[in-house]
Amino acid sequence: MHKSLSILVVAGIATIPFASAQNNAQSTNLGEYKEVKCSTRAEFTKNSCNQCFEGGQVTIGKKKTDLFDNWTNNTKTIATAYKDEQKTPSMIAINSKWNSAPTKESDVWVYDSDVAWTPTTGGKKNFVLTAGRKVRFWKSDIGAGYTLASTDKKAGELVGILRYPVVFKTTDLSTGKESAAKTHYECVAYTLDKKQAVTPPKDEKKPPKKEETPPTENLTKSETGPAETLILIVAAFFIAFGLMISLRKRS
């Protein structure tokens, strides 16, 4: 009974088109991230990352676009993703501020054209990936992405982790039963560009402005105007005239 059921399950799977996933498995190596052990960063473990990558350096103010994630079925059976169970990727800021464009983060992401959602008899849409196959699952929409707005991290330090979730179920080929949904998190770490000055520029301290002291007035000097000068001349004339008369009387 189990053997015949297994044949039926495989036959049912064979009717689902896998061409796009198989072709994509050979064409998505370009631009892929460098895979590392999740134990290399504590933040990977903290964010429940199952598969980890280094995404390289980012620069403050420069938008990062053309993002994508490949999903590889590392199980020994088929994996089925249901569209209504999926969660969109998200940027996890590490002591930093990131801005997404569009502002609503879920609008940054779309499914790759290689992910062909197939309607099921139950009304749901699914995508089936056979064992060992790989497909580009998520990608950022045209012009969409993330910008590092600010950070207090130093050059070369971690500023963010882009976490890609894929929710899927595996099928027991001997019984045809699906497992409970599993969420596979692929995480990409980004560090601050080493070429970038990370410390905020210090305020240039201008030397204190020298207060110009007004010239001291010569208090002993009396300033005279035209009227005062005329009075002095007249007074001097009368004094001189008086002295002349006085001298004549004596002589």
GROMACS .gro file of C-alpha atoms in nm, residues 141 144 202 216:
model
    4
  141ASP     CA    1   1.167   4.548  -0.683
  144ALA     CA    2   1.373   4.955  -0.434
  202LYS     CA    3   3.415   6.787   1.512
  216THR     CA    4   4.023  10.612   2.474
   0.00000   0.00000   0.00000
